[in-house]
Amino acid sequence: MFRIARTGRTARTFRTRAARTAAAALAGLALAALTAPAPAVAKDSSAVSGPARVTGSARILYGIVPNHEIWFTINAEGAPHSHPLPNLPTGLPTDARGTVHFSHRTDSGDVRESDATVDCLATGGPVATLTAVITKSNGMPVGQRIGLSIYDAHGHGKDRLGFSWGVGNADVDKNGNAYQPVVGTCMALAPFAPVIRGGYTVHSVDSVLA
């Protein structure tokens, strides 16, 4: 009986020590978890920084004249509140700078080219709208504002571009005659024309409008 009692006490002692050892080990793991450096978080590949931008050069397919060669080269960057006006001294959050160059070669070989200075840029995901004022052209009035829209397909399908004088921007005067009104800043059509060579990159950022 004496030996059995000792065996029981020994077993109970062993179990108590084992429990204490396990508790100490768990406490050590918890402390290590609290004091260890936080694991690195993978960066979202879609996250971007800096101002909104649209860059690229591409030939588009204009369905009305599919055999014509039409190119648009764009280098636009957001510059919020950089264009003050007499009654708008702070400018707009969509103010921008940059250049647009486009050329249009017809079937007969006649070429029309224009340069324009960007004055507005708005972005939302893969889409951007921008406007620019013609500074040099052999086919459009200098001082005219044009509107462009761009869709960046990010490699999933074709990029696209729309231009204000292509299929829209018409109004009717008091005599019932159609005319092309002034394009307001950042106003543009949907990007209706697919890119068939080259491409565009839209660097989208949230603005105060978001």
PDB file of N, CA and C in Angstrom, residues 92-171:
ATOM      1  N   LEU A  92      -9.532  75.237 -60.124  1.00  0.00           N
ATOM      2  CA  LEU A  92     -10.325  74.026 -59.932  1.00  0.00           C
ATOM      3  C   LEU A  92      -9.443  72.862 -59.476  1.00  0.00           C
ATOM      4  N   PRO A  93     -10.006  71.908 -58.755  1.00  0.00           N
ATOM      5  CA  PRO A  93      -9.218  70.736 -58.351  1.00  0.00           C
ATOM      6  C   PRO A  93      -8.817  69.870 -59.541  1.00  0.00           C
ATOM      7  N   THR A  94      -9.458  70.073 -60.683  1.00  0.00           N
ATOM      8  CA  THR A  94      -9.142  69.300 -61.884  1.00  0.00           C
ATOM      9  C   THR A  94      -8.217  70.050 -62.852  1.00  0.00           C
ATOM     10  N   ASP A  95      -7.677  71.194 -62.437  1.00  0.00           N
ATOM     11  CA  ASP A  95      -6.717  71.905 -63.286  1.00  0.00           C
ATOM     12  C   ASP A  95      -5.558  70.974 -63.639  1.00  0.00           C
ATOM     13  N   ALA A  96      -5.014  71.150 -64.832  1.00  0.00           N
ATOM     14  CA  ALA A  96      -3.957  70.252 -65.293  1.00  0.00           C
ATOM     15  C   ALA A  96      -3.027  70.977 -66.262  1.00  0.00           C
ATOM     16  N   ARG A  97      -1.949  70.294 -66.593  1.00  0.00           N
ATOM     17  CA  ARG A  97      -1.000  70.821 -67.577  1.00  0.00           C
ATOM     18  C   ARG A  97      -0.556  69.662 -68.476  1.00  0.00           C
ATOM     19  N   GLY A  98       0.093  70.022 -69.572  1.00  0.00           N
ATOM     20  CA  GLY A  98       0.576  69.001 -70.488  1.00  0.00           C
ATOM     21  C   GLY A  98       0.251  69.341 -71.926  1.00  0.00           C
ATOM     22  N   THR A  99       0.441  68.360 -72.802  1.00  0.00           N
ATOM     23  CA  THR A  99       0.263  68.597 -74.229  1.00  0.00           C
ATOM     24  C   THR A  99      -0.502  67.450 -74.887  1.00  0.00           C
ATOM     25  N   VAL A 100      -1.137  67.791 -75.989  1.00  0.00           N
ATOM     26  CA  VAL A 100      -1.793  66.815 -76.860  1.00  0.00           C
ATOM     27  C   VAL A 100      -1.363  67.113 -78.296  1.00  0.00           C
ATOM     28  N   HIS A 101      -1.010  66.073 -79.032  1.00  0.00           N
ATOM     29  CA  HIS A 101      -0.745  66.215 -80.462  1.00  0.00           C
ATOM     30  C   HIS A 101      -1.572  65.168 -81.192  1.00  0.00           C
ATOM     31  N   PHE A 102      -2.262  65.577 -82.243  1.00  0.00           N
ATOM     32  CA  PHE A 102      -2.996  64.583 -83.022  1.00  0.00           C
ATOM     33  C   PHE A 102      -2.858  64.884 -84.511  1.00  0.00           C
ATOM     34  N   SER A 103      -2.908  63.794 -85.293  1.00  0.00           N
ATOM     35  CA  SER A 103      -2.794  63.922 -86.745  1.00  0.00           C
ATOM     36  C   SER A 103      -3.830  63.029 -87.412  1.00  0.00           C
ATOM     37  N   HIS A 104      -4.270  63.454 -88.587  1.00  0.00           N
ATOM     38  CA  HIS A 104      -5.316  62.745 -89.324  1.00  0.00           C
ATOM     39  C   HIS A 104      -4.918  62.717 -90.792  1.00  0.00           C
ATOM     40  N   ARG A 105      -4.573  61.511 -91.284  1.00  0.00           N
ATOM     41  CA  ARG A 105      -4.211  61.329 -92.689  1.00  0.00           C
ATOM     42  C   ARG A 105      -5.381  60.665 -93.416  1.00  0.00           C
ATOM     43  N   THR A 106      -5.849  61.297 -94.483  1.00  0.00           N
ATOM     44  CA  THR A 106      -6.975  60.774 -95.238  1.00  0.00           C
ATOM     45  C   THR A 106      -6.503  59.775 -96.297  1.00  0.00           C
ATOM     46  N   ASP A 107      -7.482  59.173 -97.008  1.00  0.00           N
ATOM     47  CA  ASP A 107      -7.151  58.239 -98.082  1.00  0.00           C
ATOM     48  C   ASP A 107      -6.324  58.900 -99.185  1.00  0.00           C
ATOM     49  N   SER A 108      -6.560  60.187 -99.401  1.00  0.00           N
ATOM     50  CA  SER A 108      -5.858  60.902-100.470  1.00  0.00           C
ATOM     51  C   SER A 108      -4.454  61.334-100.061  1.00  0.00           C
ATOM     52  N   GLY A 109      -4.107  61.118 -98.796  1.00  0.00           N
ATOM     53  CA  GLY A 109      -2.784  61.519 -98.324  1.00  0.00           C
ATOM     54  C   GLY A 109      -2.751  62.886 -97.672  1.00  0.00           C
ATOM     55  N   ASP A 110      -3.864  63.579 -97.637  1.00  0.00           N
ATOM     56  CA  ASP A 110      -3.943  64.881 -96.976  1.00  0.00           C
ATOM     57  C   ASP A 110      -3.798  64.689 -95.463  1.00  0.00           C
ATOM     58  N   VAL A 111      -2.981  65.521 -94.825  1.00  0.00           N
ATOM     59  CA  VAL A 111      -2.711  65.373 -93.389  1.00  0.00           C
ATOM     60  C   VAL A 111      -3.095  66.652 -92.653  1.00  0.00           C
ATOM     61  N   ARG A 112      -3.854  66.488 -91.598  1.00  0.00           N
ATOM     62  CA  ARG A 112      -4.190  67.594 -90.700  1.00  0.00           C
ATOM     63  C   ARG A 112      -3.572  67.297 -89.342  1.00  0.00           C
ATOM     64  N   GLU A 113      -2.850  68.285 -88.783  1.00  0.00           N
ATOM     65  CA  GLU A 113      -2.198  68.103 -87.489  1.00  0.00           C
ATOM     66  C   GLU A 113      -2.511  69.267 -86.565  1.00  0.00           C
ATOM     67  N   SER A 114      -2.541  68.983 -85.273  1.00  0.00           N
ATOM     68  CA  SER A 114      -2.822  70.021 -84.277  1.00  0.00           C
ATOM     69  C   SER A 114      -2.038  69.754 -83.003  1.00  0.00           C
ATOM     70  N   ASP A 115      -1.641  70.835 -82.340  1.00  0.00           N
ATOM     71  CA  ASP A 115      -1.057  70.786 -80.999  1.00  0.00           C
ATOM     72  C   ASP A 115      -1.989  71.535 -80.061  1.00  0.00           C
ATOM     73  N   ALA A 116      -2.069  71.052 -78.821  1.00  0.00           N
ATOM     74  CA  ALA A 116      -2.965  71.689 -77.852  1.00  0.00           C
ATOM     75  C   ALA A 116      -2.349  71.614 -76.463  1.00  0.00           C
ATOM     76  N   THR A 117      -2.699  72.577 -75.624  1.00  0.00           N
ATOM     77  CA  THR A 117      -2.215  72.649 -74.247  1.00  0.00           C
ATOM     78  C   THR A 117      -3.308  72.194 -73.295  1.00  0.00           C
ATOM     79  N   VAL A 118      -2.997  71.214 -72.462  1.00  0.00           N
ATOM     80  CA  VAL A 118      -3.967  70.635 -71.529  1.00  0.00           C
ATOM     81  C   VAL A 118      -4.336  71.655 -70.445  1.00  0.00           C
ATOM     82  N   ASP A 119      -5.637  71.747 -70.136  1.00  0.00           N
ATOM     83  CA  ASP A 119      -6.059  72.651 -69.061  1.00  0.00           C
ATOM     84  C   ASP A 119      -6.890  71.957 -67.979  1.00  0.00           C
ATOM     85  N   CYS A 120      -7.313  70.694 -68.206  1.00  0.00           N
ATOM     86  CA  CYS A 120      -8.143  70.010 -67.213  1.00  0.00           C
ATOM     87  C   CYS A 120      -7.975  68.505 -67.360  1.00  0.00           C
ATOM     88  N   LEU A 121      -7.956  67.792 -66.216  1.00  0.00           N
ATOM     89  CA  LEU A 121      -7.846  66.334 -66.221  1.00  0.00           C
ATOM     90  C   LEU A 121      -8.610  65.769 -65.035  1.00  0.00           C
ATOM     91  N   ALA A 122      -9.498  64.805 -65.319  1.00  0.00           N
ATOM     92  CA  ALA A 122     -10.237  64.115 -64.269  1.00  0.00           C
ATOM     93  C   ALA A 122     -10.099  62.611 -64.511  1.00  0.00           C
ATOM     94  N   THR A 123      -9.866  61.849 -63.437  1.00  0.00           N
ATOM     95  CA  THR A 123      -9.680  60.400 -63.566  1.00  0.00           C
ATOM     96  C   THR A 123     -10.623  59.648 -62.635  1.00  0.00           C
ATOM     97  N   GLY A 124     -10.921  58.422 -63.022  1.00  0.00           N
ATOM     98  CA  GLY A 124     -11.748  57.541 -62.195  1.00  0.00           C
ATOM     99  C   GLY A 124     -11.465  56.112 -62.598  1.00  0.00           C
ATOM    100  N   GLY A 125     -10.628  55.423 -61.822  1.00  0.00           N
ATOM    101  CA  GLY A 125     -10.244  54.069 -62.188  1.00  0.00           C
ATOM    102  C   GLY A 125      -9.472  54.069 -63.493  1.00  0.00           C
ATOM    103  N   PRO A 126      -9.872  53.250 -64.475  1.00  0.00           N
ATOM    104  CA  PRO A 126      -9.134  53.168 -65.733  1.00  0.00           C
ATOM    105  C   PRO A 126      -9.533  54.216 -66.767  1.00  0.00           C
ATOM    106  N   VAL A 127     -10.410  55.149 -66.386  1.00  0.00           N
ATOM    107  CA  VAL A 127     -10.934  56.131 -67.336  1.00  0.00           C
ATOM    108  C   VAL A 127     -10.502  57.540 -66.953  1.00  0.00           C
ATOM    109  N   ALA A 128     -10.225  58.351 -67.975  1.00  0.00           N
ATOM    110  CA  ALA A 128      -9.888  59.755 -67.746  1.00  0.00           C
ATOM    111  C   ALA A 128     -10.578  60.615 -68.789  1.00  0.00           C
ATOM    112  N   THR A 129     -10.915  61.829 -68.405  1.00  0.00           N
ATOM    113  CA  THR A 129     -11.341  62.839 -69.370  1.00  0.00           C
ATOM    114  C   THR A 129     -10.409  64.028 -69.222  1.00  0.00           C
ATOM    115  N   LEU A 130     -10.102  64.648 -70.341  1.00  0.00           N
ATOM    116  CA  LEU A 130      -9.240  65.825 -70.303  1.00  0.00           C
ATOM    117  C   LEU A 130      -9.663  66.779 -71.405  1.00  0.00           C
ATOM    118  N   THR A 131      -9.316  68.040 -71.213  1.00  0.00           N
ATOM    119  CA  THR A 131      -9.524  69.039 -72.256  1.00  0.00           C
ATOM    120  C   THR A 131      -8.214  69.761 -72.504  1.00  0.00           C
ATOM    121  N   ALA A 132      -8.104  70.290 -73.728  1.00  0.00           N
ATOM    122  CA  ALA A 132      -6.900  71.017 -74.121  1.00  0.00           C
ATOM    123  C   ALA A 132      -7.293  72.093 -75.123  1.00  0.00           C
ATOM    124  N   VAL A 133      -6.512  73.158 -75.169  1.00  0.00           N
ATOM    125  CA  VAL A 133      -6.801  74.293 -76.046  1.00  0.00           C
ATOM    126  C   VAL A 133      -5.810  74.286 -77.208  1.00  0.00           C
ATOM    127  N   ILE A 134      -6.347  74.363 -78.439  1.00  0.00           N
ATOM    128  CA  ILE A 134      -5.516  74.321 -79.633  1.00  0.00           C
ATOM    129  C   ILE A 134      -4.565  75.519 -79.674  1.00  0.00           C
ATOM    130  N   THR A 135      -3.269  75.223 -79.862  1.00  0.00           N
ATOM    131  CA  THR A 135      -2.259  76.283 -79.957  1.00  0.00           C
ATOM    132  C   THR A 135      -1.660  76.397 -81.354  1.00  0.00           C
ATOM    133  N   LYS A 136      -1.730  75.294 -82.122  1.00  0.00           N
ATOM    134  CA  LYS A 136      -1.173  75.281 -83.476  1.00  0.00           C
ATOM    135  C   LYS A 136      -1.923  74.227 -84.278  1.00  0.00           C
ATOM    136  N   SER A 137      -2.367  74.586 -85.496  1.00  0.00           N
ATOM    137  CA  SER A 137      -3.143  73.624 -86.283  1.00  0.00           C
ATOM    138  C   SER A 137      -3.256  74.084 -87.728  1.00  0.00           C
ATOM    139  N   ASN A 138      -3.345  73.106 -88.632  1.00  0.00           N
ATOM    140  CA  ASN A 138      -3.652  73.427 -90.024  1.00  0.00           C
ATOM    141  C   ASN A 138      -5.041  72.938 -90.401  1.00  0.00           C
ATOM    142  N   GLY A 139      -5.873  72.677 -89.363  1.00  0.00           N
ATOM    143  CA  GLY A 139      -7.211  72.210 -89.660  1.00  0.00           C
ATOM    144  C   GLY A 139      -8.260  72.616 -88.650  1.00  0.00           C
ATOM    145  N   MET A 140      -7.839  73.152 -87.474  1.00  0.00           N
ATOM    146  CA  MET A 140      -8.787  73.554 -86.432  1.00  0.00           C
ATOM    147  C   MET A 140      -8.439  74.958 -85.951  1.00  0.00           C
ATOM    148  N   PRO A 141      -9.432  75.707 -85.466  1.00  0.00           N
ATOM    149  CA  PRO A 141      -9.171  77.080 -85.029  1.00  0.00           C
ATOM    150  C   PRO A 141      -8.283  77.119 -83.774  1.00  0.00           C
ATOM    151  N   VAL A 142      -7.258  77.943 -83.812  1.00  0.00           N
ATOM    152  CA  VAL A 142      -6.438  78.159 -82.627  1.00  0.00           C
ATOM    153  C   VAL A 142      -7.297  78.810 -81.543  1.00  0.00           C
ATOM    154  N   GLY A 143      -7.177  78.322 -80.315  1.00  0.00           N
ATOM    155  CA  GLY A 143      -7.986  78.818 -79.216  1.00  0.00           C
ATOM    156  C   GLY A 143      -9.189  77.947 -78.924  1.00  0.00           C
ATOM    157  N   GLN A 144      -9.526  77.011 -79.806  1.00  0.00           N
ATOM    158  CA  GLN A 144     -10.658  76.109 -79.575  1.00  0.00           C
ATOM    159  C   GLN A 144     -10.284  75.059 -78.530  1.00  0.00           C
ATOM    160  N   ARG A 145     -11.199  74.800 -77.603  1.00  0.00           N
ATOM    161  CA  ARG A 145     -10.976  73.741 -76.616  1.00  0.00           C
ATOM    162  C   ARG A 145     -11.534  72.433 -77.150  1.00  0.00           C
ATOM    163  N   ILE A 146     -10.769  71.365 -76.972  1.00  0.00           N
ATOM    164  CA  ILE A 146     -11.210  70.040 -77.386  1.00  0.00           C
ATOM    165  C   ILE A 146     -11.312  69.143 -76.147  1.00  0.00           C
ATOM    166  N   GLY A 147     -12.166  68.130 -76.232  1.00  0.00           N
ATOM    167  CA  GLY A 147     -12.336  67.193 -75.125  1.00  0.00           C
ATOM    168  C   GLY A 147     -11.954  65.785 -75.553  1.00  0.00           C
ATOM    169  N   LEU A 148     -11.185  65.097 -74.717  1.00  0.00           N
ATOM    170  CA  LEU A 148     -10.761  63.729 -74.987  1.00  0.00           C
ATOM    171  C   LEU A 148     -11.115  62.831 -73.808  1.00  0.00           C
ATOM    172  N   SER A 149     -11.431  61.580 -74.098  1.00  0.00           N
ATOM    173  CA  SER A 149     -11.624  60.578 -73.051  1.00  0.00           C
ATOM    174  C   SER A 149     -10.717  59.398 -73.359  1.00  0.00           C
ATOM    175  N   ILE A 150     -10.201  58.755 -72.308  1.00  0.00           N
ATOM    176  CA  ILE A 150      -9.272  57.648 -72.471  1.00  0.00           C
ATOM    177  C   ILE A 150      -9.667  56.515 -71.555  1.00  0.00           C
ATOM    178  N   TYR A 151      -9.638  55.299 -72.107  1.00  0.00           N
ATOM    179  CA  TYR A 151      -9.859  54.089 -71.313  1.00  0.00           C
ATOM    180  C   TYR A 151      -8.609  53.228 -71.383  1.00  0.00           C
ATOM    181  N   ASP A 152      -8.015  52.947 -70.223  1.00  0.00           N
ATOM    182  CA  ASP A 152      -6.832  52.105 -70.115  1.00  0.00           C
ATOM    183  C   ASP A 152      -7.281  50.687 -69.758  1.00  0.00           C
ATOM    184  N   ALA A 153      -7.162  49.762 -70.708  1.00  0.00           N
ATOM    185  CA  ALA A 153      -7.657  48.394 -70.504  1.00  0.00           C
ATOM    186  C   ALA A 153      -6.725  47.544 -69.644  1.00  0.00           C
ATOM    187  N   HIS A 154      -5.552  48.051 -69.300  1.00  0.00           N
ATOM    188  CA  HIS A 154      -4.597  47.321 -68.464  1.00  0.00           C
ATOM    189  C   HIS A 154      -4.291  45.921 -69.020  1.00  0.00           C
ATOM    190  N   GLY A 155      -4.204  45.837 -70.339  1.00  0.00           N
ATOM    191  CA  GLY A 155      -3.856  44.566 -70.961  1.00  0.00           C
ATOM    192  C   GLY A 155      -5.016  43.613 -71.163  1.00  0.00           C
ATOM    193  N   HIS A 156      -6.207  43.984 -70.709  1.00  0.00           N
ATOM    194  CA  HIS A 156      -7.389  43.128 -70.858  1.00  0.00           C
ATOM    195  C   HIS A 156      -8.274  43.726 -71.954  1.00  0.00           C
ATOM    196  N   GLY A 157      -7.976  43.430 -73.182  1.00  0.00           N
ATOM    197  CA  GLY A 157      -8.698  44.035 -74.287  1.00  0.00           C
ATOM    198  C   GLY A 157      -7.959  45.259 -74.801  1.00  0.00           C
ATOM    199  N   LYS A 158      -8.683  46.095 -75.535  1.00  0.00           N
ATOM    200  CA  LYS A 158      -8.079  47.248 -76.195  1.00  0.00           C
ATOM    201  C   LYS A 158      -8.315  48.531 -75.408  1.00  0.00           C
ATOM    202  N   ASP A 159      -7.292  49.395 -75.390  1.00  0.00           N
ATOM    203  CA  ASP A 159      -7.494  50.752 -74.903  1.00  0.00           C
ATOM    204  C   ASP A 159      -8.450  51.453 -75.868  1.00  0.00           C
ATOM    205  N   ARG A 160      -9.020  52.569 -75.393  1.00  0.00           N
ATOM    206  CA  ARG A 160      -9.984  53.291 -76.230  1.00  0.00           C
ATOM    207  C   ARG A 160      -9.813  54.793 -76.021  1.00  0.00           C
ATOM    208  N   LEU A 161     -10.268  55.564 -77.002  1.00  0.00           N
ATOM    209  CA  LEU A 161     -10.205  57.026 -76.923  1.00  0.00           C
ATOM    210  C   LEU A 161     -11.441  57.618 -77.583  1.00  0.00           C
ATOM    211  N   GLY A 162     -11.927  58.720 -77.018  1.00  0.00           N
ATOM    212  CA  GLY A 162     -13.022  59.463 -77.622  1.00  0.00           C
ATOM    213  C   GLY A 162     -12.617  60.916 -77.796  1.00  0.00           C
ATOM    214  N   PHE A 163     -13.137  61.579 -78.827  1.00  0.00           N
ATOM    215  CA  PHE A 163     -12.810  63.000 -79.037  1.00  0.00           C
ATOM    216  C   PHE A 163     -14.085  63.767 -79.346  1.00  0.00           C
ATOM    217  N   SER A 164     -14.152  64.981 -78.825  1.00  0.00           N
ATOM    218  CA  SER A 164     -15.408  65.733 -78.757  1.00  0.00           C
ATOM    219  C   SER A 164     -15.988  66.083 -80.113  1.00  0.00           C
ATOM    220  N   TRP A 165     -15.177  66.285 -81.125  1.00  0.00           N
ATOM    221  CA  TRP A 165     -15.693  66.701 -82.420  1.00  0.00           C
ATOM    222  C   TRP A 165     -15.980  65.506 -83.340  1.00  0.00           C
ATOM    223  N   GLY A 166     -15.826  64.294 -82.819  1.00  0.00           N
ATOM    224  CA  GLY A 166     -15.987  63.113 -83.650  1.00  0.00           C
ATOM    225  C   GLY A 166     -17.420  62.746 -83.959  1.00  0.00           C
ATOM    226  N   VAL A 167     -18.258  62.589 -82.942  1.00  0.00           N
ATOM    227  CA  VAL A 167     -19.635  62.137 -83.169  1.00  0.00           C
ATOM    228  C   VAL A 167     -20.654  62.898 -82.318  1.00  0.00           C
ATOM    229  N   GLY A 168     -20.211  63.885 -81.559  1.00  0.00           N
ATOM    230  CA  GLY A 168     -21.138  64.568 -80.662  1.00  0.00           C
ATOM    231  C   GLY A 168     -20.840  66.046 -80.554  1.00  0.00           C
ATOM    232  N   ASN A 169     -21.191  66.619 -79.390  1.00  0.00           N
ATOM    233  CA  ASN A 169     -21.011  68.033 -79.101  1.00  0.00           C
ATOM    234  C   ASN A 169     -21.727  68.904 -80.130  1.00  0.00           C
ATOM    235  N   ALA A 170     -23.015  68.687 -80.280  1.00  0.00           N
ATOM    236  CA  ALA A 170     -23.838  69.497 -81.183  1.00  0.00           C
ATOM    237  C   ALA A 170     -24.978  70.139 -80.402  1.00  0.00           C
ATOM    238  N   ASP A 171     -25.353  71.315 -80.843  1.00  0.00           N
ATOM    239  CA  ASP A 171     -26.494  72.010 -80.238  1.00  0.00           C
ATOM    240  C   ASP A 171     -27.273  72.681 -81.358  1.00  0.00           C
TER     241      ASP A 171
END
